[in-house]
Amino acid sequence: MANEKITQIVANALEKIKASSIADELVELKNTFLGKKSELSSMTSLIGTLPNEEKKSFGAAIHEAKEKISVEIEKKLAIFREKELNEKLAKESIDISLPGKDAHVGARNPFHVIIDEITDIFLGMGFEVAKGPEIESDLYNFELLNLPKDHPARDMQDTFYIDANTLLRTHTSPVQARTMEAKKGEPVRIICPGKTYRRDDDDATHSHQFAQVEGLVIDKDINIGHLKATLELFAKKMFGEKREIRLRSSFFPFTEPSVEVDITCANCGGKGCNICKGTGYIEILGGGMVHPNVLKMNGYDPDKYSGFAFGIGIERVAMLRYGIDDIRKFYTNDVRFIHQFGKKN
Ligand code: PHE
């Protein structure tokens, strides 16, 4: 009689387990059929009322029934859990065949790229990088460079004055005087890349703000051959091995003799074309041998020391190198212009 009841409970339970469709239902069935208040559990309390010889087999039957139900519930729960997991994985899967989002990578302004390139070339020749202020005094910008007050050559550099003695430097040459002052008569081999300012009409080749790389070498027995060789090496590294340079005589108050340096035109190789205006050459910088007055004023004995100096127009070099047709493009921050240099950097 009691065993029959147990069989019935098990059958009922198995049927319900079979019919269940979600894990929650099974958890409930577990409670109903195996919990403290389940029929099987309450039947356990009947054991005491049974004759001794039946007690053992009745207890075993209840245990077996519970075991059977429990196993079935766990089996089905495992199925549900696996299904749930698979569904979750399917939902969360990433389609790696889809194209990714493009990372937005900016580009450096060619102005900075070219400064780094020029600097690298001169570092390779043993130069150090020197710095100086953009707001400069009349003393360093002009006087210590052999340009006394009222010297007519000051007209070559139309200057932004802040007050009578303070100005925006018109060239990087004041760094020559500052370096000589700092080196106190020791040999010098520096470059100084930096911004410079002149009152100027803004057009395709002029800007009130531009930049130069100053170069200065002072030592014993320095001659113009050193200047030429240094600039030739620079021109070839910057513009290609085939480039030749040419020195033309010129005038700067702080160098004597002074030269303008041209490179052969890349477009025609020196034959003459519309880019070099038929001359075969393009001017890239000014330079010369440091004037004895400049050496003297800055603490060097011109009988013992000599030197050369040069000033390279940075935008000029970048324009020739990259085929840029307007200097203002460096300063207007048009991203369409700057992005063209992204891949090369
Ligand atoms: N400072 C000169 C200029 O701005 C260039 C220069 C530098 C010339 C050094 C000679 C020596 O035009």
mmCIF file of C-alpha atoms and ligand atoms in Angstrom:
data_model
loop_
_atom_site.group_PDB
_atom_site.id
_atom_site.type_symbol
_atom_site.label_atom_id
_atom_site.label_comp_id
_atom_site.label_asym_id
_atom_site.label_seq_id
_atom_site.Cartn_x
_atom_site.Cartn_y
_atom_site.Cartn_z
ATOM 1 C CA MET A 1 0.000 0.000 0.000
ATOM 2 C CA ALA A 2 2.691 2.468 1.072
ATOM 3 C CA ASN A 3 5.027 1.278 -1.682
ATOM 4 C CA GLU A 4 2.306 1.826 -4.210
ATOM 5 C CA LYS A 5 1.927 5.374 -3.020
ATOM 6 C CA ILE A 6 5.674 5.911 -3.432
ATOM 7 C CA THR A 7 5.607 4.533 -6.976
ATOM 8 C CA GLN A 8 2.754 6.885 -7.737
ATOM 9 C CA ILE A 9 4.616 9.890 -6.373
ATOM 10 C CA VAL A 10 7.687 8.998 -8.434
ATOM 11 C CA ALA A 11 5.632 8.540 -11.576
ATOM 12 C CA ASN A 12 3.905 11.867 -10.991
ATOM 13 C CA ALA A 13 7.203 13.583 -10.365
ATOM 14 C CA LEU A 14 8.851 12.132 -13.489
ATOM 15 C CA GLU A 15 5.938 13.222 -15.611
ATOM 16 C CA LYS A 16 6.114 16.766 -14.291
ATOM 17 C CA ILE A 17 9.879 16.837 -14.790
ATOM 18 C CA LYS A 18 9.423 15.706 -18.353
ATOM 19 C CA ALA A 19 6.783 18.385 -18.958
ATOM 20 C CA SER A 20 8.877 21.192 -17.477
ATOM 21 C CA SER A 21 10.166 23.751 -19.918
ATOM 22 C CA ILE A 22 12.323 26.086 -17.838
ATOM 23 C CA ALA A 23 14.848 25.735 -15.039
ATOM 24 C CA ASP A 24 12.665 27.653 -12.574
ATOM 25 C CA GLU A 25 9.949 25.022 -12.861
ATOM 26 C CA LEU A 26 12.447 22.329 -11.957
ATOM 27 C CA VAL A 27 13.595 24.228 -8.919
ATOM 28 C CA GLU A 28 9.987 24.348 -7.812
ATOM 29 C CA LEU A 29 9.499 20.616 -8.480
ATOM 30 C CA LYS A 30 12.559 19.915 -6.397
ATOM 31 C CA ASN A 31 10.912 21.701 -3.522
ATOM 32 C CA THR A 32 7.565 19.993 -4.038
ATOM 33 C CA PHE A 33 8.898 16.437 -4.284
ATOM 34 C CA LEU A 34 12.051 16.514 -2.205
ATOM 35 C CA GLY A 35 11.611 19.437 0.214
ATOM 36 C CA LYS A 36 10.873 19.151 3.961
ATOM 37 C CA LYS A 37 7.163 19.524 3.377
ATOM 38 C CA SER A 38 7.020 17.073 0.473
ATOM 39 C CA GLU A 39 4.863 13.944 0.588
ATOM 40 C CA LEU A 40 7.924 11.714 0.601
ATOM 41 C CA SER A 41 9.446 13.587 3.527
ATOM 42 C CA SER A 42 6.251 13.382 5.552
ATOM 43 C CA MET A 43 6.006 9.644 4.803
ATOM 44 C CA THR A 44 9.368 9.231 6.514
ATOM 45 C CA SER A 45 7.650 9.966 9.809
ATOM 46 C CA LEU A 46 5.451 6.885 9.249
ATOM 47 C CA ILE A 47 8.439 4.567 9.616
ATOM 48 C CA GLY A 48 8.045 4.525 13.398
ATOM 49 C CA THR A 49 4.513 3.182 13.119
ATOM 50 C CA LEU A 50 5.481 0.222 10.954
ATOM 51 C CA PRO A 51 6.279 -3.271 12.148
ATOM 52 C CA ASN A 52 10.000 -3.826 12.519
ATOM 53 C CA GLU A 53 10.457 -6.091 9.509
ATOM 54 C CA GLU A 54 8.949 -3.467 7.183
ATOM 55 C CA LYS A 55 10.802 -0.469 8.546
ATOM 56 C CA LYS A 56 14.024 -1.064 6.619
ATOM 57 C CA SER A 57 12.516 -1.713 3.211
ATOM 58 C CA PHE A 58 10.100 1.220 3.549
ATOM 59 C CA GLY A 59 12.894 3.611 4.456
ATOM 60 C CA ALA A 60 14.961 2.293 1.563
ATOM 61 C CA ALA A 61 12.028 2.742 -0.833
ATOM 62 C CA ILE A 62 11.601 6.398 0.164
ATOM 63 C CA HIS A 63 15.325 7.005 -0.211
ATOM 64 C CA GLU A 64 15.369 5.352 -3.610
ATOM 65 C CA ALA A 65 12.353 7.367 -4.740
ATOM 66 C CA LYS A 66 13.958 10.636 -3.643
ATOM 67 C CA GLU A 67 17.187 9.663 -5.340
ATOM 68 C CA LYS A 68 15.439 8.866 -8.600
ATOM 69 C CA ILE A 69 13.515 12.158 -8.635
ATOM 70 C CA SER A 70 16.611 14.097 -7.717
ATOM 71 C CA VAL A 71 18.695 12.520 -10.486
ATOM 72 C CA GLU A 72 16.050 13.285 -13.090
ATOM 73 C CA ILE A 73 15.712 16.885 -11.923
ATOM 74 C CA GLU A 74 19.493 17.419 -12.037
ATOM 75 C CA LYS A 75 19.750 15.809 -15.462
ATOM 76 C CA LYS A 76 17.133 18.102 -16.899
ATOM 77 C CA LEU A 77 18.534 21.141 -15.086
ATOM 78 C CA ALA A 78 21.898 20.424 -16.679
ATOM 79 C CA ILE A 79 20.249 20.374 -20.106
ATOM 80 C CA PHE A 80 18.508 23.681 -19.449
ATOM 81 C CA ARG A 81 21.695 25.308 -18.160
ATOM 82 C CA GLU A 82 23.660 24.231 -21.171
ATOM 83 C CA LYS A 83 20.966 25.553 -23.465
ATOM 84 C CA GLU A 84 20.928 28.847 -21.607
ATOM 85 C CA LEU A 85 24.696 29.133 -21.868
ATOM 86 C CA ASN A 86 24.681 28.389 -25.581
ATOM 87 C CA GLU A 87 22.024 30.994 -26.183
ATOM 88 C CA LYS A 88 24.003 33.562 -24.217
ATOM 89 C CA LEU A 89 27.183 32.748 -26.127
ATOM 90 C CA ALA A 90 25.382 32.979 -29.456
ATOM 91 C CA LYS A 91 23.997 36.369 -28.508
ATOM 92 C CA GLU A 92 27.329 37.705 -27.325
ATOM 93 C CA SER A 93 29.468 36.383 -30.137
ATOM 94 C CA ILE A 94 31.529 38.918 -32.097
ATOM 95 C CA ASP A 95 31.573 38.828 -35.849
ATOM 96 C CA ILE A 96 35.263 39.230 -36.540
ATOM 97 C CA SER A 97 34.655 39.455 -40.274
ATOM 98 C CA LEU A 98 33.072 42.913 -39.852
ATOM 99 C CA PRO A 99 35.400 45.828 -40.578
ATOM 100 C CA GLY A 100 36.528 47.594 -37.387
ATOM 101 C CA LYS A 101 36.025 51.247 -36.607
ATOM 102 C CA ASP A 102 38.817 53.332 -38.081
ATOM 103 C CA ALA A 103 41.004 54.784 -35.357
ATOM 104 C CA HIS A 104 41.452 58.472 -36.043
ATOM 105 C CA VAL A 105 45.168 59.119 -36.194
ATOM 106 C CA GLY A 106 46.262 62.713 -36.610
ATOM 107 C CA ALA A 107 49.280 63.907 -38.542
ATOM 108 C CA ARG A 108 52.116 66.195 -37.585
ATOM 109 C CA ASN A 109 52.384 69.533 -39.291
ATOM 110 C CA PRO A 110 55.171 69.231 -41.924
ATOM 111 C CA PHE A 111 56.726 72.231 -40.234
ATOM 112 C CA HIS A 112 57.650 70.071 -37.232
ATOM 113 C CA VAL A 113 58.543 67.078 -39.366
ATOM 114 C CA ILE A 114 61.083 69.119 -41.309
ATOM 115 C CA ILE A 115 62.573 70.649 -38.147
ATOM 116 C CA ASP A 116 63.168 67.135 -36.816
ATOM 117 C CA GLU A 117 64.766 66.071 -40.088
ATOM 118 C CA ILE A 118 67.056 69.104 -40.244
ATOM 119 C CA THR A 119 67.995 68.630 -36.584
ATOM 120 C CA ASP A 120 68.801 64.954 -37.157
ATOM 121 C CA ILE A 121 71.125 65.784 -40.039
ATOM 122 C CA PHE A 122 73.096 68.301 -37.974
ATOM 123 C CA LEU A 123 73.160 66.124 -34.850
ATOM 124 C CA GLY A 124 74.774 63.512 -37.093
ATOM 125 C CA MET A 125 77.535 66.022 -37.859
ATOM 126 C CA GLY A 126 78.178 66.614 -34.148
ATOM 127 C CA PHE A 127 76.145 69.798 -33.616
ATOM 128 C CA GLU A 128 74.273 70.527 -30.375
ATOM 129 C CA VAL A 129 70.822 72.138 -30.245
ATOM 130 C CA ALA A 130 70.712 75.570 -28.576
ATOM 131 C CA LYS A 131 67.687 77.651 -27.611
ATOM 132 C CA GLY A 132 66.893 81.307 -27.198
ATOM 133 C CA PRO A 133 63.865 83.507 -26.476
ATOM 134 C CA GLU A 134 61.474 84.719 -29.164
ATOM 135 C CA ILE A 135 61.013 88.013 -27.298
ATOM 136 C CA GLU A 136 64.512 89.402 -27.581
ATOM 137 C CA SER A 137 66.426 92.530 -26.682
ATOM 138 C CA ASP A 138 67.879 94.942 -29.218
ATOM 139 C CA LEU A 139 71.293 94.023 -27.847
ATOM 140 C CA TYR A 140 71.217 90.345 -28.869
ATOM 141 C CA ASN A 141 69.071 90.703 -31.978
ATOM 142 C CA PHE A 142 71.157 93.536 -33.470
ATOM 143 C CA GLU A 143 73.987 95.162 -31.532
ATOM 144 C CA LEU A 144 76.058 92.093 -30.638
ATOM 145 C CA LEU A 145 75.718 91.026 -34.278
ATOM 146 C CA ASN A 146 77.513 94.102 -35.534
ATOM 147 C CA LEU A 147 74.280 95.986 -36.217
ATOM 148 C CA PRO A 148 74.568 99.112 -34.043
ATOM 149 C CA LYS A 149 71.568 101.395 -33.560
ATOM 150 C CA ASP A 150 70.824 103.344 -36.746
ATOM 151 C CA HIS A 151 72.796 100.895 -38.904
ATOM 152 C CA PRO A 152 71.118 100.970 -42.328
ATOM 153 C CA ALA A 153 71.176 97.155 -42.565
ATOM 154 C CA ARG A 154 68.492 97.072 -39.866
ATOM 155 C CA ASP A 155 66.103 98.082 -42.642
ATOM 156 C CA MET A 156 66.498 94.586 -44.148
ATOM 157 C CA GLN A 157 64.550 93.242 -41.176
ATOM 158 C CA ASP A 158 61.364 95.211 -40.603
ATOM 159 C CA THR A 159 60.910 94.639 -36.898
ATOM 160 C CA PHE A 160 58.010 94.308 -34.464
ATOM 161 C CA TYR A 161 59.105 96.383 -31.456
ATOM 162 C CA ILE A 162 57.525 95.868 -28.056
ATOM 163 C CA ASP A 163 59.378 98.861 -26.636
ATOM 164 C CA ALA A 164 62.557 100.707 -27.651
ATOM 165 C CA ASN A 165 64.776 97.827 -26.547
ATOM 166 C CA THR A 166 62.483 94.804 -26.756
ATOM 167 C CA LEU A 167 61.333 93.133 -29.935
ATOM 168 C CA LEU A 168 60.174 89.889 -31.520
ATOM 169 C CA ARG A 169 63.387 88.389 -32.831
ATOM 170 C CA THR A 170 63.752 88.953 -36.561
ATOM 171 C CA HIS A 171 66.074 85.980 -37.046
ATOM 172 C CA THR A 172 67.568 83.157 -34.978
ATOM 173 C CA SER A 173 70.974 84.882 -35.097
ATOM 174 C CA PRO A 174 70.675 86.350 -31.548
ATOM 175 C CA VAL A 175 71.230 82.763 -30.406
ATOM 176 C CA GLN A 176 74.751 83.123 -31.849
ATOM 177 C CA ALA A 177 75.487 85.901 -29.358
ATOM 178 C CA ARG A 178 73.752 84.095 -26.506
ATOM 179 C CA THR A 179 75.702 80.899 -27.185
ATOM 180 C CA MET A 180 79.048 82.687 -27.379
ATOM 181 C CA GLU A 181 78.244 84.372 -24.086
ATOM 182 C CA ALA A 182 77.409 81.018 -22.484
ATOM 183 C CA LYS A 183 80.448 79.173 -23.905
ATOM 184 C CA LYS A 184 82.829 81.842 -22.590
ATOM 185 C CA GLY A 185 85.479 81.509 -25.276
ATOM 186 C CA GLU A 186 85.185 77.709 -25.733
ATOM 187 C CA PRO A 187 84.664 76.193 -29.224
ATOM 188 C CA VAL A 188 81.052 76.207 -30.452
ATOM 189 C CA ARG A 189 79.107 73.889 -32.745
ATOM 190 C CA ILE A 190 75.373 74.543 -32.442
ATOM 191 C CA ILE A 191 72.180 74.790 -34.409
ATOM 192 C CA CYS A 192 69.068 76.572 -33.211
ATOM 193 C CA PRO A 193 65.719 75.896 -34.877
ATOM 194 C CA GLY A 194 63.017 78.381 -33.926
ATOM 195 C CA LYS A 195 60.365 80.931 -34.805
ATOM 196 C CA THR A 196 61.158 84.414 -36.050
ATOM 197 C CA TYR A 197 59.014 87.465 -36.819
ATOM 198 C CA ARG A 198 59.137 90.342 -39.264
ATOM 199 C CA ARG A 199 56.580 92.875 -40.309
ATOM 200 C CA ASP A 200 55.883 91.678 -43.795
ATOM 201 C CA ASP A 201 53.120 91.447 -46.344
ATOM 202 C CA ASP A 202 51.498 88.034 -46.054
ATOM 203 C CA ASP A 203 51.494 86.312 -49.441
ATOM 204 C CA ALA A 204 52.389 82.906 -50.854
ATOM 205 C CA THR A 205 56.071 83.276 -49.969
ATOM 206 C CA HIS A 206 55.959 85.737 -47.054
ATOM 207 C CA SER A 207 54.505 85.485 -43.585
ATOM 208 C CA HIS A 208 54.928 87.746 -40.549
ATOM 209 C CA GLN A 209 55.869 84.589 -38.654
ATOM 210 C CA PHE A 210 58.337 82.115 -40.093
ATOM 211 C CA ALA A 211 61.156 79.950 -38.823
ATOM 212 C CA GLN A 212 64.856 79.469 -39.268
ATOM 213 C CA VAL A 213 67.584 77.075 -38.257
ATOM 214 C CA GLU A 214 70.634 78.998 -37.169
ATOM 215 C CA GLY A 215 74.018 77.313 -37.316
ATOM 216 C CA LEU A 216 77.242 78.459 -35.658
ATOM 217 C CA VAL A 217 80.672 76.854 -35.540
ATOM 218 C CA ILE A 218 83.618 78.522 -33.836
ATOM 219 C CA ASP A 219 87.006 76.918 -33.386
ATOM 220 C CA LYS A 220 90.621 77.352 -34.357
ATOM 221 C CA ASP A 221 91.354 77.232 -38.116
ATOM 222 C CA ILE A 222 87.764 77.225 -39.360
ATOM 223 C CA ASN A 223 87.565 78.373 -42.974
ATOM 224 C CA ILE A 224 84.947 78.798 -45.675
ATOM 225 C CA GLY A 225 85.649 75.269 -46.946
ATOM 226 C CA HIS A 226 84.116 73.967 -43.697
ATOM 227 C CA LEU A 227 81.004 76.065 -44.315
ATOM 228 C CA LYS A 228 80.674 74.803 -47.876
ATOM 229 C CA ALA A 229 81.245 71.146 -46.968
ATOM 230 C CA THR A 230 78.765 71.308 -44.096
ATOM 231 C CA LEU A 231 76.034 72.874 -46.211
ATOM 232 C CA GLU A 232 76.714 70.561 -49.144
ATOM 233 C CA LEU A 233 76.267 67.542 -46.892
ATOM 234 C CA PHE A 234 73.082 69.072 -45.500
ATOM 235 C CA ALA A 235 71.692 69.731 -49.004
ATOM 236 C CA LYS A 236 72.405 66.195 -50.181
ATOM 237 C CA LYS A 237 70.903 64.579 -47.074
ATOM 238 C CA MET A 238 67.842 66.796 -47.225
ATOM 239 C CA PHE A 239 67.183 66.917 -50.968
ATOM 240 C CA GLY A 240 69.049 63.934 -52.419
ATOM 241 C CA GLU A 241 72.565 62.904 -53.379
ATOM 242 C CA LYS A 242 72.351 64.467 -56.848
ATOM 243 C CA ARG A 243 71.941 68.006 -55.512
ATOM 244 C CA GLU A 244 74.820 70.449 -55.932
ATOM 245 C CA ILE A 245 75.182 73.719 -54.081
ATOM 246 C CA ARG A 246 76.458 77.080 -55.232
ATOM 247 C CA LEU A 247 77.720 79.961 -53.086
ATOM 248 C CA ARG A 248 76.971 83.494 -54.268
ATOM 249 C CA SER A 249 78.517 86.482 -52.557
ATOM 250 C CA SER A 250 76.106 88.479 -50.450
ATOM 251 C CA PHE A 251 76.006 90.802 -47.452
ATOM 252 C CA PHE A 252 75.129 90.323 -43.795
ATOM 253 C CA PRO A 253 76.581 92.649 -41.136
ATOM 254 C CA PHE A 254 77.532 89.706 -38.906
ATOM 255 C CA THR A 255 79.449 87.658 -41.491
ATOM 256 C CA GLU A 256 82.370 88.491 -43.739
ATOM 257 C CA PRO A 257 82.526 87.232 -46.399
ATOM 258 C CA SER A 258 78.796 86.527 -46.660
ATOM 259 C CA VAL A 259 77.099 84.125 -49.040
ATOM 260 C CA GLU A 260 73.717 83.078 -50.291
ATOM 261 C CA VAL A 261 73.550 79.339 -50.863
ATOM 262 C CA ASP A 262 71.558 77.860 -53.746
ATOM 263 C CA ILE A 263 70.847 74.210 -54.553
ATOM 264 C CA THR A 264 70.373 72.834 -58.029
ATOM 265 C CA CYS A 265 66.713 72.700 -58.998
ATOM 266 C CA ALA A 266 65.189 69.246 -58.502
ATOM 267 C CA ASN A 267 62.765 69.782 -61.346
ATOM 268 C CA CYS A 268 65.274 70.423 -64.149
ATOM 269 C CA GLY A 269 68.505 69.198 -62.522
ATOM 270 C CA GLY A 270 70.182 72.593 -63.123
ATOM 271 C CA LYS A 271 69.259 73.152 -66.783
ATOM 272 C CA GLY A 272 66.717 75.880 -66.038
ATOM 273 C CA CYS A 273 62.927 75.658 -65.900
ATOM 274 C CA ASN A 274 59.945 77.707 -64.739
ATOM 275 C CA ILE A 275 60.309 76.545 -61.110
ATOM 276 C CA CYS A 276 63.857 77.924 -60.805
ATOM 277 C CA LYS A 277 62.960 80.798 -63.124
ATOM 278 C CA GLY A 278 65.438 79.589 -65.719
ATOM 279 C CA THR A 279 68.469 79.802 -63.400
ATOM 280 C CA GLY A 280 68.849 76.102 -62.591
ATOM 281 C CA TYR A 281 69.229 77.011 -58.901
ATOM 282 C CA ILE A 282 66.988 77.685 -55.902
ATOM 283 C CA GLU A 283 68.114 79.772 -52.946
ATOM 284 C CA ILE A 284 67.815 78.034 -49.578
ATOM 285 C CA LEU A 285 69.906 79.914 -47.027
ATOM 286 C CA GLY A 286 72.294 82.682 -46.063
ATOM 287 C CA GLY A 287 75.592 82.309 -44.289
ATOM 288 C CA GLY A 288 79.212 83.323 -44.088
ATOM 289 C CA MET A 289 82.309 83.546 -41.936
ATOM 290 C CA VAL A 290 81.630 85.077 -38.504
ATOM 291 C CA HIS A 291 82.633 88.758 -38.632
ATOM 292 C CA PRO A 292 85.721 89.554 -36.477
ATOM 293 C CA ASN A 293 83.714 92.297 -34.726
ATOM 294 C CA VAL A 294 81.107 89.736 -33.704
ATOM 295 C CA LEU A 295 83.778 87.402 -32.351
ATOM 296 C CA LYS A 296 85.368 90.254 -30.426
ATOM 297 C CA MET A 297 82.112 91.637 -29.014
ATOM 298 C CA ASN A 298 81.148 88.181 -27.794
ATOM 299 C CA GLY A 299 84.396 87.281 -26.064
ATOM 300 C CA TYR A 300 86.440 85.479 -28.743
ATOM 301 C CA ASP A 301 89.853 86.621 -29.987
ATOM 302 C CA PRO A 302 89.528 86.850 -33.804
ATOM 303 C CA ASP A 303 93.266 86.279 -34.148
ATOM 304 C CA LYS A 304 92.930 82.878 -32.530
ATOM 305 C CA TYR A 305 89.406 81.840 -33.420
ATOM 306 C CA SER A 306 87.349 81.874 -36.590
ATOM 307 C CA GLY A 307 83.935 80.494 -37.390
ATOM 308 C CA PHE A 308 81.075 80.193 -39.805
ATOM 309 C CA ALA A 309 77.356 80.773 -39.402
ATOM 310 C CA PHE A 310 74.261 80.157 -41.485
ATOM 311 C CA GLY A 311 70.513 80.641 -41.322
ATOM 312 C CA ILE A 312 68.185 78.262 -43.148
ATOM 313 C CA GLY A 313 64.554 79.152 -43.857
ATOM 314 C CA ILE A 314 62.590 76.198 -42.521
ATOM 315 C CA GLU A 315 59.385 76.734 -44.482
ATOM 316 C CA ARG A 316 61.435 77.225 -47.647
ATOM 317 C CA VAL A 317 63.050 73.829 -47.147
ATOM 318 C CA ALA A 318 59.694 72.184 -46.382
ATOM 319 C CA MET A 319 58.073 73.830 -49.416
ATOM 320 C CA LEU A 320 60.804 72.567 -51.731
ATOM 321 C CA ARG A 321 60.858 69.160 -50.129
ATOM 322 C CA TYR A 322 57.104 68.562 -50.221
ATOM 323 C CA GLY A 323 56.059 70.756 -53.144
ATOM 324 C CA ILE A 324 54.008 73.137 -50.950
ATOM 325 C CA ASP A 325 53.021 76.262 -52.868
ATOM 326 C CA ASP A 326 51.981 78.665 -50.071
ATOM 327 C CA ILE A 327 53.810 79.425 -46.808
ATOM 328 C CA ARG A 328 50.537 80.365 -45.076
ATOM 329 C CA LYS A 329 49.431 76.725 -45.200
ATOM 330 C CA PHE A 330 51.845 75.933 -42.360
ATOM 331 C CA TYR A 331 50.059 78.331 -40.029
ATOM 332 C CA THR A 332 46.369 78.149 -40.826
ATOM 333 C CA ASN A 333 45.878 74.679 -39.319
ATOM 334 C CA ASP A 334 43.693 73.381 -42.120
ATOM 335 C CA VAL A 335 43.466 69.679 -41.305
ATOM 336 C CA ARG A 336 43.033 68.803 -44.998
ATOM 337 C CA PHE A 337 46.537 70.145 -45.536
ATOM 338 C CA ILE A 338 48.093 68.569 -42.449
ATOM 339 C CA HIS A 339 46.544 65.130 -43.030
ATOM 340 C CA GLN A 340 48.369 64.786 -46.325
ATOM 341 C CA PHE A 341 51.556 64.335 -44.317
ATOM 342 C CA GLY A 342 50.151 61.657 -41.985
ATOM 343 C CA LYS A 343 51.551 58.602 -43.762
ATOM 344 C CA LYS A 344 55.037 59.922 -44.303
ATOM 345 C CA ASN A 345 55.773 60.736 -40.670
HETATM 346 N N1 PHE B 1 70.133 85.978 -40.009
HETATM 347 C C1 PHE B 1 70.193 86.011 -41.445
HETATM 348 C C2 PHE B 1 68.787 86.302 -41.995
HETATM 349 O O1 PHE B 1 67.842 86.165 -41.271
HETATM 350 C C3 PHE B 1 70.698 84.700 -42.021
HETATM 351 C C4 PHE B 1 72.106 84.445 -41.622
HETATM 352 C C5 PHE B 1 72.392 83.696 -40.506
HETATM 353 C C6 PHE B 1 73.143 84.937 -42.393
HETATM 354 C C7 PHE B 1 73.706 83.468 -40.143
HETATM 355 C C8 PHE B 1 74.441 84.712 -42.046
HETATM 356 C C9 PHE B 1 74.715 83.974 -40.952
HETATM 357 O O2 PHE B 1 68.624 86.675 -43.126
#
